[in-house]
Coordinates of C-alpha atoms in Angstrom, one line a residue:
Chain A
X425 CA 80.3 11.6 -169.5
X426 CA 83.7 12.4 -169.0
X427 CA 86.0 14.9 -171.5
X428 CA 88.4 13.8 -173.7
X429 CA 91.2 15.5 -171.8
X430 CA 89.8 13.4 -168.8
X431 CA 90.3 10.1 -170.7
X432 CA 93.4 10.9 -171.6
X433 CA 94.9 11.4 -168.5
X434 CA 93.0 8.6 -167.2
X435 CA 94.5 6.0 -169.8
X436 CA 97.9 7.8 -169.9
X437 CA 98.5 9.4 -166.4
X438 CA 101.6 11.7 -166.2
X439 CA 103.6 11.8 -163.3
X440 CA 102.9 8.3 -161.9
X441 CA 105.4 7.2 -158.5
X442 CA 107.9 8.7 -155.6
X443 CA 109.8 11.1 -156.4
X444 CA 113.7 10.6 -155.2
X445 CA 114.9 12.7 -152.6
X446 CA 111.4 14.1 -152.0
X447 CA 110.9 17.2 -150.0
X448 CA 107.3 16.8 -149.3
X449 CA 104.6 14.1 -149.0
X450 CA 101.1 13.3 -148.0
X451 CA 98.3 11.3 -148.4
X452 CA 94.4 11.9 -148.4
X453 CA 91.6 9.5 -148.8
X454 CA 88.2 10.6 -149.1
X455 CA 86.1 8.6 -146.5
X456 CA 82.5 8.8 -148.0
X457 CA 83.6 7.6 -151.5
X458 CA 86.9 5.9 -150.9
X459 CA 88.9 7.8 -153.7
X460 CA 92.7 7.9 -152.2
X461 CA 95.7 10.1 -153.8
X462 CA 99.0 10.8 -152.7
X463 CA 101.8 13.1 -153.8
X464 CA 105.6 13.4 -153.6
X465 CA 107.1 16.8 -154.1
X466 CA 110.5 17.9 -154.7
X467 CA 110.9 21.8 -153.6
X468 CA 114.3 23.4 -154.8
X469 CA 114.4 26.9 -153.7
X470 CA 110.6 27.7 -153.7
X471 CA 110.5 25.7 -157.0
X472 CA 108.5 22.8 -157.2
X473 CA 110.9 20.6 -159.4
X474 CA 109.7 17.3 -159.2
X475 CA 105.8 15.6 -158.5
X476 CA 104.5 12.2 -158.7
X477 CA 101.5 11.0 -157.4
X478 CA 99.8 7.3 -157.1
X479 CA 95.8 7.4 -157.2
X480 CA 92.9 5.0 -156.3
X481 CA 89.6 5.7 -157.1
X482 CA 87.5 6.4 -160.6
X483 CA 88.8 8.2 -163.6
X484 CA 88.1 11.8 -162.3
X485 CA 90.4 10.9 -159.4
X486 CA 93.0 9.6 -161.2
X487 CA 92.8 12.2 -164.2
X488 CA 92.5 15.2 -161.4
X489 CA 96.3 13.8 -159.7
X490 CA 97.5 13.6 -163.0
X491 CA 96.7 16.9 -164.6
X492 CA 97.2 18.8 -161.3
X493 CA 100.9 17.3 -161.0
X494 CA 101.1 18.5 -165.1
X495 CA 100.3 22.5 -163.6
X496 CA 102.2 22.7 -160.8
X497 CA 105.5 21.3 -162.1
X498 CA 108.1 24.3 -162.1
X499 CA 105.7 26.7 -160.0
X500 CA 106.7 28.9 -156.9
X501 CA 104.4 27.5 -153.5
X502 CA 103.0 30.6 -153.6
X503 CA 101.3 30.0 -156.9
X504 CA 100.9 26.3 -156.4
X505 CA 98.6 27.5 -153.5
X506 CA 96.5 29.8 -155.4
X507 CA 95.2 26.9 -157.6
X508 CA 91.8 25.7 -156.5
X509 CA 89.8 22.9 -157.4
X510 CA 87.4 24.9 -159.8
X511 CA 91.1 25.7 -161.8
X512 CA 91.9 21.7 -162.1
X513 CA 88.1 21.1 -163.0
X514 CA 88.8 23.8 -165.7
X515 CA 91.9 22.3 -166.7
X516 CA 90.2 18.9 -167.4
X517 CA 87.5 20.7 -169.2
X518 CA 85.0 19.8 -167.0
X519 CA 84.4 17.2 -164.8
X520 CA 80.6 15.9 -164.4
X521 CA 78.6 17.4 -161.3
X522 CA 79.1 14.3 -159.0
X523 CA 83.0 13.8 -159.8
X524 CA 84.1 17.0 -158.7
X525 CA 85.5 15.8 -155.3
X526 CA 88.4 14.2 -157.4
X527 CA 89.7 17.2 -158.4
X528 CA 89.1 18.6 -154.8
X529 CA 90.9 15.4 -153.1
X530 CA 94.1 16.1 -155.4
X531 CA 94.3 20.2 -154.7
X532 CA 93.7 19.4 -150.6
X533 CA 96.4 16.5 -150.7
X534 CA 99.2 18.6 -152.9
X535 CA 98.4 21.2 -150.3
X536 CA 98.9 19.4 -147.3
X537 CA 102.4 18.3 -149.2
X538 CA 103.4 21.2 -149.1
X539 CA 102.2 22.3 -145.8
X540 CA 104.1 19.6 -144.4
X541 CA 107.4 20.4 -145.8
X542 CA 109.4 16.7 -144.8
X543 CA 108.8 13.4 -145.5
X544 CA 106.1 11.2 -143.4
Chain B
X777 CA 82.5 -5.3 -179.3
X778 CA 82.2 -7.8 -177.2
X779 CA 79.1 -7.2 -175.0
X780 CA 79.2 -8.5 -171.4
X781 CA 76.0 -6.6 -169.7
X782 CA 73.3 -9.0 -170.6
X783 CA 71.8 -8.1 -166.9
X784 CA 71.5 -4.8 -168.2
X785 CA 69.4 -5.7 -171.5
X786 CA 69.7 -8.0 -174.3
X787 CA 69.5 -7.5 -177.8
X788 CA 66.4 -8.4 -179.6
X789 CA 66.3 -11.5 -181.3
X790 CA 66.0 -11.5 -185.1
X791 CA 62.8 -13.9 -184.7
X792 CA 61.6 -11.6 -181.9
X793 CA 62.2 -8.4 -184.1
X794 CA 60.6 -10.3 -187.6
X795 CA 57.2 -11.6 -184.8
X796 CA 56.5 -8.1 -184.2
X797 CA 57.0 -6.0 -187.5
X798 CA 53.5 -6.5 -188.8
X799 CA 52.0 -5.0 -185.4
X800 CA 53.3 -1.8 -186.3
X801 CA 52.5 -1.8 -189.8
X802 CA 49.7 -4.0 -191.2
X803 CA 48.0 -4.9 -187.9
X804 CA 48.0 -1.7 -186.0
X805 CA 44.7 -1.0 -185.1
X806 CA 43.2 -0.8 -181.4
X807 CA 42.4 -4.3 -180.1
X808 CA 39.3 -2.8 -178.2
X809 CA 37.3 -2.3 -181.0
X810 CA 35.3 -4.8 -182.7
X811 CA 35.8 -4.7 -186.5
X812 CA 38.2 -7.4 -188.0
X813 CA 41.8 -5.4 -187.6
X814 CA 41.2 -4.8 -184.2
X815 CA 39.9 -8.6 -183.9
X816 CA 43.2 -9.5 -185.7
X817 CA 45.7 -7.7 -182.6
X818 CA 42.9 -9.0 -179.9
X819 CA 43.7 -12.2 -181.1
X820 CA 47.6 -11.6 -181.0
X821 CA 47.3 -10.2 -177.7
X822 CA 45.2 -13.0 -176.2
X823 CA 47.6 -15.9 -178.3
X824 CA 50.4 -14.2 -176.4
X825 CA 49.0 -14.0 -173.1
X826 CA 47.8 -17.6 -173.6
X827 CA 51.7 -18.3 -174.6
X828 CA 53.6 -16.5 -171.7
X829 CA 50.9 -18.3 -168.9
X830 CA 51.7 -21.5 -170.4
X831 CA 55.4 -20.7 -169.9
X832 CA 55.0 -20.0 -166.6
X833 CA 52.6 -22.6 -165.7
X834 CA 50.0 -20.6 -165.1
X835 CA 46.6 -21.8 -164.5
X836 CA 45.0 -19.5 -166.7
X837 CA 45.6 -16.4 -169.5
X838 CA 44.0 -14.5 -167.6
X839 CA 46.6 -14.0 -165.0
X840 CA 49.0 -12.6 -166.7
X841 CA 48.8 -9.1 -167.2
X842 CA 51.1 -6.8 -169.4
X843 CA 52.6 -3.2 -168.3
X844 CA 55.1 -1.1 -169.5
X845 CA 58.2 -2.6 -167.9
X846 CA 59.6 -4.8 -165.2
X847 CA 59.5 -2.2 -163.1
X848 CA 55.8 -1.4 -163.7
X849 CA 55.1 -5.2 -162.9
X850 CA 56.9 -4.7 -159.5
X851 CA 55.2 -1.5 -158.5
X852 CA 51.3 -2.5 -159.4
X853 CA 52.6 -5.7 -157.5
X854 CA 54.0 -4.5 -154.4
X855 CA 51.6 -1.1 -153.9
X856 CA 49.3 -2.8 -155.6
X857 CA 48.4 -5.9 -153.8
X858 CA 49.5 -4.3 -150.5
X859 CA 46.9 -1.0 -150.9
X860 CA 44.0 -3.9 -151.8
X861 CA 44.8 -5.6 -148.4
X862 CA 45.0 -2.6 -145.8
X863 CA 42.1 -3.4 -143.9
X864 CA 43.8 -6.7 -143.0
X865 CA 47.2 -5.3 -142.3
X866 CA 49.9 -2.4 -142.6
X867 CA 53.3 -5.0 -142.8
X868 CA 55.4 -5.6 -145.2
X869 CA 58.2 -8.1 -145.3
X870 CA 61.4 -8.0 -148.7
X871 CA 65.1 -7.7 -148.7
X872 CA 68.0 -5.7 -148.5
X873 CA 68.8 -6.7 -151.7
X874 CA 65.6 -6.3 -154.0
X875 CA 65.4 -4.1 -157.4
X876 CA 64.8 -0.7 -156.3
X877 CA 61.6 -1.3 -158.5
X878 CA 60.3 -3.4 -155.0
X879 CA 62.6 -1.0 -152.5
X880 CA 61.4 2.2 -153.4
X881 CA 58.1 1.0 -153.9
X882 CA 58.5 -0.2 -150.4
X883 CA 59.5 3.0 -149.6
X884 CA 56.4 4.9 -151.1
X885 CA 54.1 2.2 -148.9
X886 CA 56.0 3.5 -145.7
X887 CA 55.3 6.9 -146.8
X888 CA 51.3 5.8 -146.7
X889 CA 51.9 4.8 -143.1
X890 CA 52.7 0.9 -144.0
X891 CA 55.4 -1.0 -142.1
X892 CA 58.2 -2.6 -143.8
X893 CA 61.0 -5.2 -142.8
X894 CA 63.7 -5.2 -144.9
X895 CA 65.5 -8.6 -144.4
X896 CA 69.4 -8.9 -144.2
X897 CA 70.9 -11.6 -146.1
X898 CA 74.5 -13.7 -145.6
X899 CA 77.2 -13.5 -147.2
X900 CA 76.3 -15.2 -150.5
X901 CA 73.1 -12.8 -150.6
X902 CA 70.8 -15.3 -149.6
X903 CA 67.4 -14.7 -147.3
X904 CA 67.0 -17.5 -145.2
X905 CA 63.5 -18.5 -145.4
X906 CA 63.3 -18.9 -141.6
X907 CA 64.0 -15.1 -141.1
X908 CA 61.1 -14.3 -143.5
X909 CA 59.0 -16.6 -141.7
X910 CA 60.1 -14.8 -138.1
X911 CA 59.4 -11.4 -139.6
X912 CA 55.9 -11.8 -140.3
X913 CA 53.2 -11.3 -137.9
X914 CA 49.4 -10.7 -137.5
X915 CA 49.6 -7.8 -140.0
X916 CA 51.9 -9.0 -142.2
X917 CA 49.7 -8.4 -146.1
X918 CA 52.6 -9.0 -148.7
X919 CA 56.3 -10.7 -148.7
X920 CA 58.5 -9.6 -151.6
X921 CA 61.4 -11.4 -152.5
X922 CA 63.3 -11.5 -156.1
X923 CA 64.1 -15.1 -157.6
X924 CA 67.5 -14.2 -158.7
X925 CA 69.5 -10.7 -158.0
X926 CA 70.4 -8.2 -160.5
X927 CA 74.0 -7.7 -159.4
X928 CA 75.4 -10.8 -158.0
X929 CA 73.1 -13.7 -159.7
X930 CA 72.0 -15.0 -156.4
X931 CA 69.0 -17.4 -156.6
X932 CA 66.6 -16.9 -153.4
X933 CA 64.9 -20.1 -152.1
X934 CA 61.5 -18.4 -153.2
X935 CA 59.7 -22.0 -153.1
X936 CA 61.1 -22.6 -149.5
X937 CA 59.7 -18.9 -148.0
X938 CA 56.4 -20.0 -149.9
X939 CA 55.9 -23.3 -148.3
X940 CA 56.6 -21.7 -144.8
X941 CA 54.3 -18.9 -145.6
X942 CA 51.4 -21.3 -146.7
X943 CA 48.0 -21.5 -145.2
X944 CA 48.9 -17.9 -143.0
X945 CA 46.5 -15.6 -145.4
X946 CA 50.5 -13.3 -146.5
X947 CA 50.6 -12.9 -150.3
X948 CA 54.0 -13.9 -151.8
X949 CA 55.3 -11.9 -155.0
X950 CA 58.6 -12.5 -156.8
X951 CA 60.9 -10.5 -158.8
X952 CA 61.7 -12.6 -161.5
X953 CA 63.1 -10.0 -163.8
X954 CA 66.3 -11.6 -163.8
X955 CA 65.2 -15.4 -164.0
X956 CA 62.9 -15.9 -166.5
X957 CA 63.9 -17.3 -169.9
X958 CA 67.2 -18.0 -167.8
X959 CA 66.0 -20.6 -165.6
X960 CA 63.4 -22.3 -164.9
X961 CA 60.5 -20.6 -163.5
X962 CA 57.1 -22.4 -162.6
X963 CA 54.6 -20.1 -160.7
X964 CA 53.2 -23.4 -159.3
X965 CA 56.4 -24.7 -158.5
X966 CA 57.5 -21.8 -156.8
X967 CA 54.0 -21.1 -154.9
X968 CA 53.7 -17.8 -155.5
X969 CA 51.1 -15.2 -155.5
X970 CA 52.4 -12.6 -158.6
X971 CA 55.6 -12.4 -160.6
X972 CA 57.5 -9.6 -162.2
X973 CA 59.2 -10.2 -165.6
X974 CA 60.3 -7.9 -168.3
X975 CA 61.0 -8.7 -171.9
X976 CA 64.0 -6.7 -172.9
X977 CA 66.0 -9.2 -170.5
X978 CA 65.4 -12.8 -172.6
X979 CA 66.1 -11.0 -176.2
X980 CA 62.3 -8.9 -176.2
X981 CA 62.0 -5.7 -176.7
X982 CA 62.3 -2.4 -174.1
X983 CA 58.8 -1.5 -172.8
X984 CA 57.0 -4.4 -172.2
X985 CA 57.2 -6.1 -169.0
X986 CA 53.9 -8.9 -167.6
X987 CA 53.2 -9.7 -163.9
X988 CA 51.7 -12.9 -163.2
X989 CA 49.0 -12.9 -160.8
X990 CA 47.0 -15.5 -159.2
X991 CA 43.3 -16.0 -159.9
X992 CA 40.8 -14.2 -157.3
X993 CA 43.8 -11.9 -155.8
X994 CA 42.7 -8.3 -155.4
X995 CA 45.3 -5.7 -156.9
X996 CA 44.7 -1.9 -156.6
X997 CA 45.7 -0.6 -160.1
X998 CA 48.1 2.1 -160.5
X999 CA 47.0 3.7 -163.9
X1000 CA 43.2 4.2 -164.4
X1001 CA 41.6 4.8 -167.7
X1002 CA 40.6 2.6 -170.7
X1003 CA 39.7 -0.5 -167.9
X1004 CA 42.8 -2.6 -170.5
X1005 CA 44.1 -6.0 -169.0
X1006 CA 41.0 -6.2 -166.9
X1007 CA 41.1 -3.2 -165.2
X1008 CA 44.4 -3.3 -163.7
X1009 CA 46.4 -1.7 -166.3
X1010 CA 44.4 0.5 -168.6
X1011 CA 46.4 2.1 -171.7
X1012 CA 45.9 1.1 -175.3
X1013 CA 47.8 -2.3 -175.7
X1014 CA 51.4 -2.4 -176.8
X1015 CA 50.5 -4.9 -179.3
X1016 CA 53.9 -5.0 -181.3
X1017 CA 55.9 -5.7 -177.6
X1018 CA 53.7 -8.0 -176.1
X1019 CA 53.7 -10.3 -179.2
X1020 CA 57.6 -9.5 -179.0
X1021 CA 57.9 -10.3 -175.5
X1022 CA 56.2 -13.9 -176.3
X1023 CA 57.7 -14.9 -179.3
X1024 CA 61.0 -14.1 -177.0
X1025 CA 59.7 -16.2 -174.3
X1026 CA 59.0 -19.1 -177.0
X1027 CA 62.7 -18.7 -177.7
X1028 CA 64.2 -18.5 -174.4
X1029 CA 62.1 -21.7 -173.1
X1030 CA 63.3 -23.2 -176.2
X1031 CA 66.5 -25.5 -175.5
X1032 CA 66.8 -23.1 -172.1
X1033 CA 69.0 -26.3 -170.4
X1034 CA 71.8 -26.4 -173.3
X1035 CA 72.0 -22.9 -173.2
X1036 CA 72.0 -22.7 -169.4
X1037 CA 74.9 -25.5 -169.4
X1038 CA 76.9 -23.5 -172.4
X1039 CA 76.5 -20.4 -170.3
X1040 CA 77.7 -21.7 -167.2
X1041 CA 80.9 -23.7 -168.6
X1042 CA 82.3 -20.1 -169.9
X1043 CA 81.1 -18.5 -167.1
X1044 CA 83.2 -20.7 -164.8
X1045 CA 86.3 -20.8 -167.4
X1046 CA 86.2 -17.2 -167.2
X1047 CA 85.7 -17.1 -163.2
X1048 CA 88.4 -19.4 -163.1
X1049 CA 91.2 -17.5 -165.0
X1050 CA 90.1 -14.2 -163.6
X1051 CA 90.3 -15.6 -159.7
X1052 CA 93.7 -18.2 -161.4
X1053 CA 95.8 -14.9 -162.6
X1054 CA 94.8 -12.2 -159.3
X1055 CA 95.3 -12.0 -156.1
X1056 CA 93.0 -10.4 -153.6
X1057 CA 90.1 -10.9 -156.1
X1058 CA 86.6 -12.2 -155.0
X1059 CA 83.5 -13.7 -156.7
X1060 CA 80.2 -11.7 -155.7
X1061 CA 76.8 -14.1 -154.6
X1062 CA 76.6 -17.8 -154.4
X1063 CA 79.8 -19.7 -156.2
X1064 CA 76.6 -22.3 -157.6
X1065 CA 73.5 -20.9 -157.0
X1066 CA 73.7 -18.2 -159.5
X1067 CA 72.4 -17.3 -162.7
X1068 CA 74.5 -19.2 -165.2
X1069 CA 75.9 -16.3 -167.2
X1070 CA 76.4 -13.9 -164.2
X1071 CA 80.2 -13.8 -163.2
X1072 CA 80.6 -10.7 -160.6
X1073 CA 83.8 -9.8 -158.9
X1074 CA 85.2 -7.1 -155.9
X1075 CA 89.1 -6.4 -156.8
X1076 CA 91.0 -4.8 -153.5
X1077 CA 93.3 -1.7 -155.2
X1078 CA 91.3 -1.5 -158.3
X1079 CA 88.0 0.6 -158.5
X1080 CA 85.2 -0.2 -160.4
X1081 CA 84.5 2.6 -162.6
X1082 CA 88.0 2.8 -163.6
X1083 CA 88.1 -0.6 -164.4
X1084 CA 84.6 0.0 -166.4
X1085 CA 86.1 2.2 -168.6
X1086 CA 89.7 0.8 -169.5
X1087 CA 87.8 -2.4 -170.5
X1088 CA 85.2 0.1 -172.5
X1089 CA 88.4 1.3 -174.7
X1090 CA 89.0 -2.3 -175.7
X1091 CA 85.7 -2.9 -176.5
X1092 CA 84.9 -4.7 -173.6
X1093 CA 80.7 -3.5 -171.9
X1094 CA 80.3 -4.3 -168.6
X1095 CA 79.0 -2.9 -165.7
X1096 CA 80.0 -1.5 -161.9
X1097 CA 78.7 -1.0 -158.6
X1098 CA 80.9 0.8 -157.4
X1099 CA 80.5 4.2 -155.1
X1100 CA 82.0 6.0 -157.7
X1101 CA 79.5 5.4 -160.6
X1102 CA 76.6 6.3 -158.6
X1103 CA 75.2 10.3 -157.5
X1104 CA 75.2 9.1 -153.7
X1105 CA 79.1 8.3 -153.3
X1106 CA 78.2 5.4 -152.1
X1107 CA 78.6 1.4 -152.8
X1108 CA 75.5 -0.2 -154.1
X1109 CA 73.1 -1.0 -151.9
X1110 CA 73.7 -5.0 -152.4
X1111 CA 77.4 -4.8 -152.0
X1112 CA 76.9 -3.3 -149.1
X1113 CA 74.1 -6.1 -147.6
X1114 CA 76.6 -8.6 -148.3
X1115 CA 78.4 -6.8 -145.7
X1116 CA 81.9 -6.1 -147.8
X1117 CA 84.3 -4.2 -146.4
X1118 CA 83.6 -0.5 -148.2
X1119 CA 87.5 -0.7 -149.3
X1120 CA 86.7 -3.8 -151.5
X1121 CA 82.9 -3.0 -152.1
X1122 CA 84.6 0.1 -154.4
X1123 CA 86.2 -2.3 -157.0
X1124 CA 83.4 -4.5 -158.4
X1125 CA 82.7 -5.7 -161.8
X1126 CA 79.7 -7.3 -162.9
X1127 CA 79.9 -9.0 -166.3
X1128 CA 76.8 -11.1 -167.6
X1129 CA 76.9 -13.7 -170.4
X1130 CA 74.9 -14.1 -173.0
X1131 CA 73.5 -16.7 -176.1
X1132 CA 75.7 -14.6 -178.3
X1133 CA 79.1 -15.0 -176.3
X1134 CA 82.1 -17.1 -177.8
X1135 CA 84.7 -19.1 -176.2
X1136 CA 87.2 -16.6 -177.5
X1137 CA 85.2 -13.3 -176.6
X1138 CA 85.4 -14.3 -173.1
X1139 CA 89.1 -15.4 -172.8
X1140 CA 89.3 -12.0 -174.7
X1141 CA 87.6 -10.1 -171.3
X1142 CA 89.2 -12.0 -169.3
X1143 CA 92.4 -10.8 -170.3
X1144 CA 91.4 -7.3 -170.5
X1145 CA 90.3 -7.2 -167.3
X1146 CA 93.5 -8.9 -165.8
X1147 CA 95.6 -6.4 -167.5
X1148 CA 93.1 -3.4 -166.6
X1149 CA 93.2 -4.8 -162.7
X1150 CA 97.2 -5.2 -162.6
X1151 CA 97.4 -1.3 -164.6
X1152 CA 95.2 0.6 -161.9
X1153 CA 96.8 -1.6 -158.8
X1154 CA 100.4 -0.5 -160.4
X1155 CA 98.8 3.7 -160.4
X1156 CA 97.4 3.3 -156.3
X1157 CA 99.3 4.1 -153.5
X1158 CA 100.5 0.4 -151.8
X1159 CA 99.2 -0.6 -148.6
X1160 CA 100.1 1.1 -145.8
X1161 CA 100.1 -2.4 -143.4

């Protein structure tokens, strides 16, 4: 049911932990199904230089946190806020009908990240 | 592989598979007719039925009557016996916890403008038999109430609700789905009125299912045609899976103690090093009064379908009812009657023993999953508390 490239970010997730000196932070959980995922950002003048997330939830969560922090790394805001969840889902090469809210959770919580510009 | 979803279905037995080969093959033809082939498969069919009802200790062969599935047996029991019984009442009374074979069945009998109770259950997913008593009333037709559950193993004192229930004119049926070839299960005993089982769960075959039902009860039939199994199931006979389903009965009753006792001893030793090596990890259902190989967990900071699948990559099948491996987002429905917080209902793990399972296959699982647990508590975010 789920892609290869899903599995593999699953069972080897990329940017896993804080990030030192982190610019940005949030944390999202999705109430109906319980999926959480939270990011630390580093932004160096506009640049995002440095991500790393921690997820809980099922593989599309965790694989969605994972590739998203693999796309973003080295892009402008600007760009980093153009992405949507259809991009990350793309990314993955697919995700099945019912998992898309993963890749959703990831794109809303680097956003609010962003948005929020200092540590909470 | 090491295969750890015997809830789920069991492989066919060698004997089981060898019983049934002829039936496709040499004696194939209809058992309706009268020449000498079909005479041949009537007389399997009938040597079966007489088989299975001895099993069960039911009074007569004729009681038991084959369908398609477990799920089959459930439906032509529950709309069944409750649609032949309107004109004495529209009530209903089963669990939160049943199959959905007897839930949404329930739920099609509410959509004919029946009432039904759904009763909650504690902790350990047990109905109290007082409860059932308190939810029946003057037009109370049919109680419902599986022997064992699906997810967690719970037993449900069946015999207890049918000695409370005697002598009030309410039919009793029981989901044994779960139990039978697994425990011991003695209509008689157990006082009830019908009884779902399906094969493919005691080392039959997928497809063939029986439900016992007691002489003189009235069932409405679900599938009319042929008039097969008197009446109340027509449809050529599955020859090949009935005489499958007994030969796997034979089996199962066969030495079913020493393989209950071998069952539970791993079961605990792998319960124990499972609970031994984690924190925050829970046993699902009654610690005893459980199916002997049902071992079912809830892990807090470790989902379900994520476990699934890291213990899928070693090998490992087991199964989840977690929010995340169903359409709905949501926690199954029996997590959620045992009244789990939804945080810990997300990470459960249901792995089910079976005759097949060594000593060193589970210590093997239990290790995965201990090392799959630690891995995906090391990926979430830590508590915020």
């Amino acid at each position: 049911m789920y892609s290869p490239i899903v599995l593999d970010h699953f069972h080897h997730p990329r940017h896993v932990g804080v990030v030192s000196a982190a610019t940005g932070h949030a944390r999202l959980e999705n109430p109906v199904c319980g999926d959480v995922v939270e990011f630390w950002i580093r932004v160096v003048e506009d640049r995002l230089e440095e991500i790393g997330f921690r997820a809980f939830g099922c593989a599309a969560a965790i694989a969605s946190a994972s590739m998203l922090a693999e796309l973003v790394r080295g892009l402008s805001s600007r760009e980093v806020l153009t992405l949507e969840a259809a991009d990350l889902v793309e990314a993955l090469g697919g995700l099945p009908p019912s998992k898309t809210h993963g890749a959703a959770l990831a794109v809303e919580t680097l956003r609010a990240a962003l948005g929020e510009g200092v540590i909470s | 592989m090491i295969y750890l979803d015997h809830a789920a279905t069991t492989p066919v037995a060698p004997e089981v598979l060898e019983a049934m080969l002829p039936y496709f093959t040499r004696v194939y033809a209809n058992p309706s007719n009268v020449h000498r082939p079909s005479l041949e498969a009537r007389r399997a069919l009938d040597q079966a039925r007489q088989g299975v009802a001895g099993h069960l200790g039911a009074r007569q062969a004729s009681e038991i009557v084959f369908t398609a599935s477990g799920t089959e047996a459930d439906n032509l029991a529950v709309l069944g016996l409750a649609r032949a019984h309107r004109e004495h009442g529209d009530h209903v009374v089963t669990t939160r916890i049943e199959h959905h074979a007897v839930l949404h069945a329930c739920d099609q009998l509410e959509r004919e403008g029946f009432r039904v109770t759904r009763l909650p259950v504690d902790e350990w997913g047990r109905v109290d038999p007082q409860a059932v008593l308190e939810a029946c009333g003057p037009g109370t037709v049919l109680v419902s109430v599986m022997l064992a559950n699906n997810e967690i193993g719970s037993l449900q004192p069946v015999a207890e609700i049918a000695e409370l229930l005697r002598g009030r004119g309410i039919l009793l049926h029981s989901d044994a789905v779960q139990a039978v070839g697994h425990i011991p299960v003695d209509v008689g005993q157990l006082g009830v009125d019908a009884l779902s089982l399906s094969a493919h769960k005691f080392h039959g075959p997928k497809g063939v299912g029986a439900l016992y039902l007691k002489t003189g009860i009235r069932v409405e039939p679900l599938l009319f045609g042929g008039g097969q199994e008197r009446g109340l199931r027509s449809g050529t006979e599955n020859v090949p899976g009935v005489v499958g389903l007994a030969r796997a009965l034979d089996l199962a009753c066969a030495g079913r103690e020493e393989r209950a006792e071998r069952l539970r001893t791993l079961r605990n030793r792998l319960v124990e090093r499972v609970l031994g090596e984690l924190p925050d990890a829970h046993l699902t259902g009654h610690p005893e009064s459980r199916l002997p190989g049902t071992a079912s967990f809830v892990f807090d900071g470790a989902e379900g379908e994520s476990l699934l699948l890291q213990l899928d990559r070693k090998g490992i099948c087991v199964s989840t009812g977690s929010a995340c491996s169903n359409a709905t987002l949501e926690p199954s429905h029996v997590l959620k009657a045992l009244g789990l917080p939804l945080q810990r209902a997300h990470g459960s793990l249901r792995l089910t023993l079976g005759r097949e399972n060594t000593v060193e296959e589970v210590d093997q699982a239990a290790q995965a999953l201990v090392e799959a647990v630690r891995r995906l508590r090391s990926l979430a975010p830590r508590s915020r508390s």
